Structure formats: structure tokens, C-alpha cells
Amino acid sequence: MESIDDAAAEIWGSGGRLTVDLGALARNWRTLADRAADAETAAAVKGDAYGIGLEQAVPALAKAGCRCFFVALPQEGIRLKALLPSATVYVLNGLLPGEAARLAAAGLRPVLGSMAEIDEWAAYRAAGGDGRAALHVDTGMNRLGVTLDEAAALADRTEALGLSLVMSHLACADQPEHPLNAAQLGAFATAARLFPSLPASLANSAGLHLSPDYSFDLVRPGIALYGGRFGTDFPALEPVVCVEARIVQIRSVAAGETVGYGATQHVKRPSRIAILSAGYADGYHRMAGSSDGAPGASAFLHGRHAPLVGRISMDLMAIDVTDIPEARRGDHAELFGPNIPVDQVAASAGTIGYELLTSLGKRYRRHYVGGA
Ligand SMILES: *Cc1c(COP(=O)(O)O)cnc(C)c1O
């Protein structure tokens, strides 16, 4: 009888494992900080640090040297402050009605992105509040931010509003040739000049790679830290996340038969099909599945790629291991990680790596490696 090895015992009860390499995260931050040269390098850690886990990511980033963080929501900022009280934390989604005093009391800095938010923040400050805030100026994305004219009218209220940063966000930084980049850069340079006493911030991961002009005083990379692709012209940094699912059974399928729901794919030869214990309930995008004429993503095991066969179910998916005779029940197969870029699976599903990472399922056994 085989003994249960430690690795197997550790993952008992789950259909797969998710390994997060905090060492790679820290190295990616330092790579970006080197590239940003004189600008300060912050980190976007919204969405539970792009799915990898805020509680683990923030200490690793802090140890690498990061002091300034961007979250989307106050609840994320509160978790972050509990981990790292000294951190500067900006809340990108700004202020909802009545939140100003609470946000400031939590030590968080809202990114004010509309005149309604400015008015509410001004009232809080006029009543004696000493919280700090960033001003978001829209330079062409039309999502968040005040107009350049509105910003101009606020320039002499910098101190009254307790502003500590002026920022904007690029809509097309992942497409270096897009004309909106230069237009936004020009508009933001104008905005930054209105607030000469404030640090200015424009670049996300892709913006940081467009040209040094985009870096200003502070850069805010997100996806590049987590090993995702951030543009067409640059390779991703080190992968941080590896997702693996286990083989629950291997079956023989005769040529001409189909696999899975909808019978969308016929196998062309007598095949060995491995059934993996993970599916779309684990955040593996259903659209990455395969059908006749439209091949899907693949998995990776024993040094080889195994194409997905048929649709992805809630808790299961099938891969073709006919050419991988070593494949056995219980084996782990990589779904994405060092051998299969997350963006490759995302492309098979018609989406982006950001979405796969932020949807990482809760059923994997999580392992954090490479941390302090
Ligand atoms: C998410 C976000 C970032 C980080 O973007 P990446 O493309 O992940 O580098 C930076 N700034 C703002 C305003 C964001 O919303």
C-alpha cells in the first residue's frame, strides 16, 4: 500500500491547488521600481490584490519597499491599514454620500473624482476634518475624474481640501500606438502644472512602459506585479500564480464519440481523456472550453500540453492525454502558471488575464511560497 505523502495530505479534500509566489511578486515590484527610476512606485491591490490575497500580498510588497497602495473600496483599505498602519492608501472609487469622515477616520485617502465628491469633502474639511485626498482629473477616459476646467478652478484650494496627489488614468496604455495616449499625456501635464506642490501620477503597468514621460512622480502598477501581460509590446514579468487541478479519472473514448455537455466536440481518434476536478465554479472561464472547429485552452502535465476537450462544466473539465501516457489518476495538471500564461487561457476565453486572476476560485487549497 502506498503511503500518503505530505503533498497529497496537504491538499486533501480539494480538487486543486493554487500556488502564489510572493517572492516573484516582490521581484516584479522591484523590477518595476527600477524601471520607474526617480518616480515612486506604488501598487494597485484592489480586487483582493488581483485575486492573490491582500493579506499576503501587502506584507510582501511592503518588504520589497512599497509604501503607497491603491484600492478600489474603503473595505479593502480598512483591511490594508490593519496589515500596515503606516501605508498611504488611496481609495480609487472615491466617496459615496456621507462617507468622508469615516474614510478619513480610517486613515484612508479618497480619490475625489467629481465635483459632488469635492463639495462633500470640502464640507468635511471646513468642519475641521484633517483627512487627505487625491484629485482625479479626467484626461479622456470619461470614467472618473473632474474636467480640466474644474481642476483649474480648484488649484487655489489645494491646501483647504488637503490634497496630497493629482492623478489621472490612461484608457489605452496597452496599445502604445493609440493616439489617445499622447492626448492624455498632454492633458495631464497641464493638470499637473495646475498643482505644482502636489506629486502627480498617471501611469499604470502599461503606462510605465510607454515612455519615461508617463511616469511623473508616482506610478501605480497592478497587473504587471501579478505576472499578467500589460501590453502588446512587452513580455509579462515573472508569473506569480499557478493553478493546478487534479485528475479524478482517465477514460477511453472511441473515435467519433463526444465529450461533455452539448456534445460539442468529437474525438478524432481513440483517445485517453483525463477528467480534471476543477471547472467554472473555480473561476476557470467557461468560454475557454473547446468544440469542433474552435479549439480551447490546454492544461500542462508531465512536461507537455494537453488540449481541453469539450465544454467546461461547473466542477470538471476534460483534457486529452492520449499523447501523455504517464498521466495518472491523482496527478496535478497546470491550468495556468509558469508553463501556461494566464493571458493565454484568457485569450482562449475572449477575455483578459485581469479577469481570470480576480475570479480565482475559493475551492483551491492555497499555498503561499517565497514569502518572508
Ligand atoms: C487598476 C488601476 C491601476 C493599475 O492598472 P494595471 O493595468 O493593473 O497596472 C492604476 N490606476 C488606476 C486608476 C486603476 O484603476
Tab-separated table of C-alpha atoms and ligand atoms in Angstrom:
chain	number	residue	atom	x	y	z
A	1	MET	CA	0.000	0.000	0.000
A	2	GLU	CA	1.215	3.469	-0.875
A	3	SER	CA	1.737	5.915	1.935
A	4	ILE	CA	0.023	9.258	1.711
A	5	ASP	CA	2.826	11.694	1.018
A	6	ASP	CA	2.902	15.113	2.629
A	7	ALA	CA	1.969	16.963	-0.513
A	8	ALA	CA	-1.082	14.800	-1.034
A	9	ALA	CA	-2.101	15.072	2.614
A	10	GLU	CA	-1.866	18.837	2.429
A	11	ILE	CA	-4.274	19.123	-0.435
A	12	TRP	CA	-6.699	16.532	0.853
A	13	GLY	CA	-10.295	17.448	0.176
A	14	SER	CA	-9.818	19.997	-2.562
A	15	GLY	CA	-9.812	19.410	-6.294
A	16	GLY	CA	-6.774	21.505	-6.935
A	17	ARG	CA	-4.174	23.812	-5.614
A	18	LEU	CA	-3.347	27.435	-6.135
A	19	THR	CA	0.236	28.448	-5.511
A	20	VAL	CA	1.112	32.106	-5.089
A	21	ASP	CA	4.787	33.001	-5.321
A	22	LEU	CA	5.260	36.024	-3.078
A	23	GLY	CA	8.952	36.096	-3.958
A	24	ALA	CA	8.032	36.607	-7.619
A	25	LEU	CA	5.594	39.340	-6.566
A	26	ALA	CA	8.357	41.154	-4.667
A	27	ARG	CA	10.812	40.762	-7.559
A	28	ASN	CA	8.236	42.090	-10.007
A	29	TRP	CA	7.702	45.144	-7.806
A	30	ARG	CA	11.456	45.795	-7.704
A	31	THR	CA	11.739	45.380	-11.493
A	32	LEU	CA	9.032	47.999	-11.923
A	33	ALA	CA	10.560	50.276	-9.297
A	34	ASP	CA	13.869	50.134	-11.170
A	35	ARG	CA	12.111	50.988	-14.396
A	36	ALA	CA	10.263	53.899	-12.775
A	37	ALA	CA	13.659	55.382	-11.900
A	38	ASP	CA	13.014	58.605	-9.946
A	39	ALA	CA	9.283	58.175	-9.642
A	40	GLU	CA	7.878	56.478	-6.550
A	41	THR	CA	6.402	53.028	-7.239
A	42	ALA	CA	3.069	52.316	-5.580
A	43	ALA	CA	0.962	49.174	-6.031
A	44	ALA	CA	-2.632	48.651	-7.133
A	45	VAL	CA	-4.005	45.982	-4.776
A	46	LYS	CA	-7.720	46.279	-5.485
A	47	GLY	CA	-9.783	43.162	-6.063
A	48	ASP	CA	-8.035	41.284	-3.216
A	49	ALA	CA	-4.679	42.108	-4.834
A	50	TYR	CA	-5.922	40.889	-8.221
A	51	GLY	CA	-7.176	37.700	-6.620
A	52	ILE	CA	-3.951	36.569	-4.968
A	53	GLY	CA	-4.908	37.706	-1.452
A	54	LEU	CA	-4.491	41.178	0.045
A	55	GLU	CA	-3.339	39.867	3.431
A	56	GLN	CA	-0.412	38.048	1.829
A	57	ALA	CA	0.410	40.478	-0.991
A	58	VAL	CA	0.671	43.649	1.076
A	59	PRO	CA	3.333	42.455	3.557
A	60	ALA	CA	5.395	41.067	0.652
A	61	LEU	CA	5.131	44.336	-1.263
A	62	ALA	CA	5.907	46.366	1.858
A	63	LYS	CA	9.002	44.281	2.470
A	64	ALA	CA	10.099	44.965	-1.108
A	65	GLY	CA	9.815	48.687	-0.353
A	66	CYS	CA	6.296	49.692	-1.349
A	67	ARG	CA	4.703	52.387	0.845
A	68	CYS	CA	1.737	53.570	-1.186
A	69	PHE	CA	-1.226	51.451	-2.240
A	70	PHE	CA	-4.337	51.890	-4.358
A	71	VAL	CA	-7.542	50.011	-3.539
A	72	ALA	CA	-10.986	50.373	-5.101
A	73	LEU	CA	-13.131	50.361	-1.963
A	74	PRO	CA	-12.910	51.548	1.637
A	75	GLN	CA	-13.410	47.984	2.871
A	76	GLU	CA	-10.225	46.974	1.058
A	77	GLY	CA	-8.427	49.976	2.516
A	78	ILE	CA	-9.500	49.064	6.049
A	79	ARG	CA	-8.083	45.564	5.624
A	80	LEU	CA	-4.873	47.053	4.279
A	81	LYS	CA	-4.493	49.531	7.137
A	82	ALA	CA	-4.911	46.689	9.622
A	83	LEU	CA	-1.916	44.989	7.997
A	84	LEU	CA	0.212	48.061	7.536
A	85	PRO	CA	-0.899	51.104	9.554
A	86	SER	CA	1.866	53.283	8.121
A	87	ALA	CA	0.821	52.758	4.488
A	88	THR	CA	-0.563	55.564	2.364
A	89	VAL	CA	-3.796	54.169	0.961
A	90	TYR	CA	-5.820	55.769	-1.821
A	91	VAL	CA	-9.389	54.658	-2.465
A	92	LEU	CA	-9.870	54.832	-6.227
A	93	ASN	CA	-13.647	54.643	-6.342
A	94	GLY	CA	-13.857	57.832	-4.309
A	95	LEU	CA	-16.560	58.883	-1.923
A	96	LEU	CA	-20.122	57.714	-1.678
A	97	PRO	CA	-22.530	60.123	0.070
A	98	GLY	CA	-21.833	60.540	3.783
A	99	GLU	CA	-18.540	58.632	3.788
A	100	ALA	CA	-15.987	61.442	4.064
A	101	ALA	CA	-15.455	61.495	7.838
A	102	ARG	CA	-15.465	57.707	8.156
A	103	LEU	CA	-12.994	57.265	5.370
A	104	ALA	CA	-10.637	59.823	6.852
A	105	ALA	CA	-11.005	58.347	10.341
A	106	ALA	CA	-9.908	55.001	8.899
A	107	GLY	CA	-6.749	56.715	7.657
A	108	LEU	CA	-7.782	56.312	4.026
A	109	ARG	CA	-7.466	58.911	1.291
A	110	PRO	CA	-10.326	59.089	-1.196
A	111	VAL	CA	-9.534	59.779	-4.825
A	112	LEU	CA	-12.022	62.575	-5.491
A	113	GLY	CA	-13.373	62.228	-8.991
A	114	SER	CA	-16.396	64.529	-9.327
A	115	MET	CA	-17.487	67.957	-8.118
A	116	ALA	CA	-20.129	66.288	-5.935
A	117	GLU	CA	-17.362	64.444	-4.113
A	118	ILE	CA	-15.240	67.596	-3.901
A	119	ASP	CA	-18.145	69.524	-2.361
A	120	GLU	CA	-18.756	66.825	0.204
A	121	TRP	CA	-15.068	66.573	1.033
A	122	ALA	CA	-14.805	70.382	1.286
A	123	ALA	CA	-17.666	70.429	3.790
A	124	TYR	CA	-15.950	67.746	5.858
A	125	ARG	CA	-12.677	69.720	5.781
A	126	ALA	CA	-14.449	73.006	6.606
A	127	ALA	CA	-15.908	71.324	9.680
A	128	GLY	CA	-12.374	70.675	10.924
A	129	GLY	CA	-11.568	67.349	9.283
A	130	ASP	CA	-7.886	66.885	8.518
A	131	GLY	CA	-8.064	63.907	6.137
A	132	ARG	CA	-6.084	63.920	2.929
A	133	ALA	CA	-7.314	63.151	-0.555
A	134	ALA	CA	-6.230	62.778	-4.177
A	135	LEU	CA	-7.780	64.667	-7.052
A	136	HIS	CA	-8.612	62.631	-10.160
A	137	VAL	CA	-8.612	64.697	-13.336
A	138	ASP	CA	-10.232	63.112	-16.378
A	139	THR	CA	-7.930	63.374	-19.378
A	140	GLY	CA	-10.029	61.479	-21.885
A	141	MET	CA	-11.239	58.210	-20.412
A	142	ASN	CA	-14.638	59.541	-19.353
A	143	ARG	CA	-14.960	57.225	-16.397
A	144	LEU	CA	-13.878	59.033	-13.219
A	145	GLY	CA	-12.378	62.483	-12.727
A	146	VAL	CA	-13.164	66.189	-12.856
A	147	THR	CA	-12.630	68.136	-16.065
A	148	LEU	CA	-9.510	70.201	-16.659
A	149	ASP	CA	-11.588	73.367	-16.237
A	150	GLU	CA	-12.946	72.160	-12.925
A	151	ALA	CA	-9.409	71.256	-11.851
A	152	ALA	CA	-8.185	74.748	-12.778
A	153	ALA	CA	-10.840	76.254	-10.517
A	154	LEU	CA	-9.667	74.032	-7.638
A	155	ALA	CA	-5.983	74.897	-7.891
A	156	ASP	CA	-6.065	77.537	-5.146
A	157	ARG	CA	-7.974	75.195	-2.817
A	158	THR	CA	-5.211	72.589	-2.714
A	159	GLU	CA	-4.494	73.146	0.962
A	160	ALA	CA	-8.081	73.735	2.029
A	161	LEU	CA	-9.014	70.376	0.505
A	162	GLY	CA	-5.995	68.606	1.983
A	163	LEU	CA	-4.934	67.339	-1.440
A	164	SER	CA	-1.872	65.097	-1.475
A	165	LEU	CA	-1.882	63.824	-5.075
A	166	VAL	CA	-3.157	64.767	-8.512
A	167	MET	CA	-3.785	61.828	-10.803
A	168	SER	CA	-5.406	60.592	-13.984
A	169	HIS	CA	-5.776	57.213	-15.671
A	170	LEU	CA	-4.846	56.046	-19.177
A	171	ALA	CA	-7.508	54.364	-21.306
A	172	CYS	CA	-5.271	52.765	-23.959
A	173	ALA	CA	-1.806	52.389	-22.453
A	174	ASP	CA	-1.704	48.729	-23.516
A	175	GLN	CA	-1.809	49.917	-27.137
A	176	PRO	CA	1.345	52.019	-27.482
A	177	GLU	CA	0.349	53.402	-30.891
A	178	HIS	CA	-3.059	54.600	-29.789
A	179	PRO	CA	-3.349	58.392	-30.261
A	180	LEU	CA	-5.290	58.772	-27.011
A	181	ASN	CA	-2.059	58.111	-25.069
A	182	ALA	CA	-0.330	61.270	-26.261
A	183	ALA	CA	-3.538	63.276	-25.886
A	184	GLN	CA	-3.945	62.138	-22.284
A	185	LEU	CA	-0.273	62.786	-21.550
A	186	GLY	CA	-0.608	66.349	-22.811
A	187	ALA	CA	-3.785	66.993	-20.842
A	188	PHE	CA	-2.300	65.508	-17.693
A	189	ALA	CA	0.857	67.597	-17.973
A	190	THR	CA	-1.450	70.643	-17.976
A	191	ALA	CA	-3.336	69.310	-14.937
A	192	ALA	CA	-0.098	68.598	-13.069
A	193	ARG	CA	1.130	72.154	-13.716
A	194	LEU	CA	-2.015	73.490	-12.029
A	195	PHE	CA	-0.903	71.801	-8.786
A	196	PRO	CA	2.858	72.403	-8.641
A	197	SER	CA	3.021	71.488	-4.962
A	198	LEU	CA	1.453	68.037	-5.460
A	199	PRO	CA	3.011	64.795	-6.657
A	200	ALA	CA	1.428	63.712	-9.931
A	201	SER	CA	0.514	60.192	-11.047
A	202	LEU	CA	-0.655	58.919	-14.435
A	203	ALA	CA	0.837	55.509	-15.226
A	204	ASN	CA	-0.496	52.017	-14.595
A	205	SER	CA	1.593	48.958	-15.578
A	206	ALA	CA	1.332	49.650	-19.298
A	207	GLY	CA	1.760	53.412	-18.909
A	208	LEU	CA	5.009	52.780	-17.070
A	209	HIS	CA	6.286	51.056	-20.207
A	210	LEU	CA	5.123	53.617	-22.803
A	211	SER	CA	7.939	56.061	-22.176
A	212	PRO	CA	9.534	57.694	-19.133
A	213	ASP	CA	7.397	60.803	-19.822
A	214	TYR	CA	4.400	58.986	-18.410
A	215	SER	CA	5.932	58.261	-15.011
A	216	PHE	CA	5.655	61.734	-13.396
A	217	ASP	CA	6.170	61.417	-9.605
A	218	LEU	CA	4.335	58.212	-8.767
A	219	VAL	CA	3.452	55.111	-10.796
A	220	ARG	CA	0.597	52.725	-9.951
A	221	PRO	CA	1.231	49.312	-11.492
A	222	GLY	CA	-1.192	46.470	-10.844
A	223	ILE	CA	-1.318	43.616	-13.337
A	224	ALA	CA	2.439	43.597	-14.043
A	225	LEU	CA	3.089	42.857	-10.347
A	226	TYR	CA	0.935	39.746	-10.563
A	227	GLY	CA	2.597	38.384	-13.694
A	228	GLY	CA	-0.113	39.363	-16.190
A	229	ARG	CA	0.511	40.939	-19.568
A	230	PHE	CA	0.098	44.667	-19.724
A	231	GLY	CA	0.545	45.434	-23.377
A	232	THR	CA	1.324	44.071	-26.767
A	233	ASP	CA	4.962	45.159	-26.909
A	234	PHE	CA	6.335	43.843	-23.638
A	235	PRO	CA	6.562	40.359	-22.167
A	236	ALA	CA	4.925	39.763	-18.820
A	237	LEU	CA	7.123	39.751	-15.713
A	238	GLU	CA	7.505	36.618	-13.569
A	239	PRO	CA	4.352	34.536	-13.131
A	240	VAL	CA	3.029	34.776	-9.558
A	241	VAL	CA	0.050	32.444	-9.683
A	242	CYS	CA	-0.037	28.750	-10.564
A	243	VAL	CA	-3.386	26.964	-10.664
A	244	GLU	CA	-3.474	23.170	-10.840
A	245	ALA	CA	-6.351	20.708	-10.896
A	246	ARG	CA	-6.188	17.003	-10.141
A	247	ILE	CA	-7.138	14.144	-12.404
A	248	VAL	CA	-10.116	12.281	-10.927
A	249	GLN	CA	-10.263	9.642	-13.638
A	250	ILE	CA	-8.910	8.696	-17.037
A	251	ARG	CA	-11.238	7.129	-19.546
A	252	SER	CA	-11.081	5.752	-23.053
A	253	VAL	CA	-13.220	7.456	-25.659
A	254	ALA	CA	-13.722	5.870	-29.051
A	255	ALA	CA	-13.102	7.806	-32.240
A	256	GLY	CA	-16.197	9.747	-33.260
A	257	GLU	CA	-17.675	9.998	-29.760
A	258	THR	CA	-18.187	13.283	-27.954
A	259	VAL	CA	-17.112	14.563	-24.553
A	260	GLY	CA	-19.129	16.678	-22.149
A	261	TYR	CA	-22.250	18.846	-22.180
A	262	GLY	CA	-23.739	19.731	-25.508
A	263	ALA	CA	-21.636	17.089	-27.281
A	264	THR	CA	-19.729	19.983	-28.842
A	265	GLN	CA	-16.531	18.093	-29.623
A	266	HIS	CA	-15.957	14.752	-31.344
A	267	VAL	CA	-12.680	12.996	-30.709
A	268	LYS	CA	-10.893	12.129	-33.936
A	269	ARG	CA	-9.009	9.064	-32.729
A	270	PRO	CA	-9.285	6.512	-29.925
A	271	SER	CA	-8.423	8.792	-27.000
A	272	ARG	CA	-7.405	8.791	-23.370
A	273	ILE	CA	-9.363	11.565	-21.742
A	274	ALA	CA	-8.450	12.799	-18.255
A	275	ILE	CA	-11.192	14.394	-16.207
A	276	LEU	CA	-9.933	17.244	-14.006
A	277	SER	CA	-11.557	18.254	-10.755
A	278	ALA	CA	-11.999	21.970	-11.477
A	279	GLY	CA	-14.437	23.984	-13.529
A	280	TYR	CA	-16.048	27.348	-13.910
A	281	ALA	CA	-17.067	27.379	-10.230
A	282	ASP	CA	-13.314	27.638	-9.601
A	283	GLY	CA	-13.068	30.734	-11.772
A	284	TYR	CA	-11.807	28.893	-14.816
A	285	HIS	CA	-13.623	30.704	-17.564
A	286	ARG	CA	-16.218	28.529	-19.301
A	287	MET	CA	-15.511	30.206	-22.623
A	288	ALA	CA	-12.000	28.671	-22.642
A	289	GLY	CA	-13.576	25.290	-23.471
A	290	SER	CA	-13.222	23.500	-26.781
A	291	SER	CA	-15.504	22.419	-29.613
A	292	ASP	CA	-15.190	21.007	-33.107
A	293	GLY	CA	-13.626	23.770	-35.161
A	294	ALA	CA	-12.878	26.061	-32.197
A	295	PRO	CA	-10.096	24.652	-30.054
A	296	GLY	CA	-9.929	25.880	-26.469
A	297	ALA	CA	-7.194	26.272	-23.899
A	298	SER	CA	-4.900	23.499	-22.731
A	299	ALA	CA	-3.518	22.140	-19.489
A	300	PHE	CA	0.103	21.164	-18.813
A	301	LEU	CA	1.400	17.987	-17.188
A	302	HIS	CA	4.440	15.754	-17.418
A	303	GLY	CA	6.159	18.423	-19.499
A	304	ARG	CA	3.515	18.528	-22.227
A	305	HIS	CA	0.384	20.414	-23.216
A	306	ALA	CA	-2.913	18.564	-23.114
A	307	PRO	CA	-5.735	20.280	-25.032
A	308	LEU	CA	-9.120	20.745	-23.410
A	309	VAL	CA	-11.872	18.620	-24.917
A	310	GLY	CA	-15.472	19.822	-24.966
A	311	ARG	CA	-17.203	22.260	-22.677
A	312	ILE	CA	-16.089	23.194	-19.195
A	313	SER	CA	-18.552	22.107	-16.509
A	314	MET	CA	-19.086	23.717	-13.141
A	315	ASP	CA	-16.681	21.390	-11.325
A	316	LEU	CA	-14.992	19.376	-14.065
A	317	MET	CA	-13.222	19.665	-17.366
A	318	ALA	CA	-11.703	17.152	-19.769
A	319	ILE	CA	-8.261	17.100	-21.358
A	320	ASP	CA	-6.764	14.829	-23.994
A	321	VAL	CA	-3.843	12.868	-22.536
A	322	THR	CA	-3.555	10.323	-25.358
A	323	ASP	CA	-0.003	11.538	-26.007
A	324	ILE	CA	0.904	11.670	-22.315
A	325	PRO	CA	0.997	8.001	-21.292
A	326	GLU	CA	2.459	8.873	-17.857
A	327	ALA	CA	-0.738	10.728	-16.885
A	328	ARG	CA	-2.354	9.033	-13.873
A	329	ARG	CA	-5.394	9.478	-11.687
A	330	GLY	CA	-4.457	11.911	-8.876
A	331	ASP	CA	-1.883	13.836	-10.936
A	332	HIS	CA	-1.885	17.603	-10.908
A	333	ALA	CA	-2.316	19.392	-14.225
A	334	GLU	CA	-1.420	23.055	-14.527
A	335	LEU	CA	-4.289	25.210	-15.781
A	336	PHE	CA	-2.190	28.350	-15.818
A	337	GLY	CA	1.110	29.348	-14.265
A	338	PRO	CA	4.752	29.097	-15.314
A	339	ASN	CA	4.012	26.884	-18.340
A	340	ILE	CA	0.715	28.349	-19.493
A	341	PRO	CA	0.466	32.135	-19.243
A	342	VAL	CA	-2.759	33.281	-17.615
A	343	ASP	CA	-3.254	35.567	-20.591
A	344	GLN	CA	-3.185	32.608	-22.969
A	345	VAL	CA	-6.124	30.998	-21.171
A	346	ALA	CA	-7.805	34.393	-21.027
A	347	ALA	CA	-7.363	34.823	-24.787
A	348	SER	CA	-8.962	31.400	-25.368
A	349	ALA	CA	-11.930	32.674	-23.392
A	350	GLY	CA	-12.074	36.045	-25.139
A	351	THR	CA	-11.088	37.933	-22.008
A	352	ILE	CA	-8.003	39.304	-20.250
A	353	GLY	CA	-5.706	37.949	-17.549
A	354	TYR	CA	-7.079	40.508	-15.092
A	355	GLU	CA	-10.459	38.782	-15.171
A	356	LEU	CA	-9.069	35.278	-14.646
A	357	LEU	CA	-6.929	36.388	-11.716
A	358	THR	CA	-9.681	38.355	-9.986
A	359	SER	CA	-12.053	35.375	-10.390
A	360	LEU	CA	-9.716	32.788	-8.866
A	361	GLY	CA	-11.953	30.302	-7.153
A	362	LYS	CA	-12.246	29.809	-3.424
A	363	ARG	CA	-12.122	25.996	-3.524
A	364	TYR	CA	-8.452	25.572	-4.314
A	365	ARG	CA	-6.097	24.771	-1.496
A	366	ARG	CA	-3.976	27.915	-1.389
A	367	HIS	CA	-0.222	27.818	-0.886
A	368	TYR	CA	1.904	30.892	-0.424
A	369	VAL	CA	5.573	30.373	-1.181
A	370	GLY	CA	8.596	32.634	-1.358
A	371	GLY	CA	7.364	34.959	1.381
A	372	ALA	CA	9.387	36.385	4.203
B	1	LIG	C1	-6.408	49.292	-11.718
B	1	LIG	C2	-5.779	50.629	-11.820
B	1	LIG	C3	-4.391	50.754	-11.918
B	1	LIG	C4	-3.489	49.562	-12.169
B	1	LIG	O1	-3.685	49.162	-13.514
B	1	LIG	P1	-2.888	47.934	-14.186
B	1	LIG	O2	-3.327	47.988	-15.608
B	1	LIG	O3	-3.357	46.717	-13.487
B	1	LIG	O4	-1.460	48.192	-13.993
B	1	LIG	C5	-3.853	52.023	-11.866
B	1	LIG	N1	-4.648	53.117	-11.749
B	1	LIG	C6	-5.991	53.033	-11.665
B	1	LIG	C7	-6.810	54.269	-11.556
B	1	LIG	C8	-6.596	51.787	-11.717
B	1	LIG	O5	-7.941	51.707	-11.674
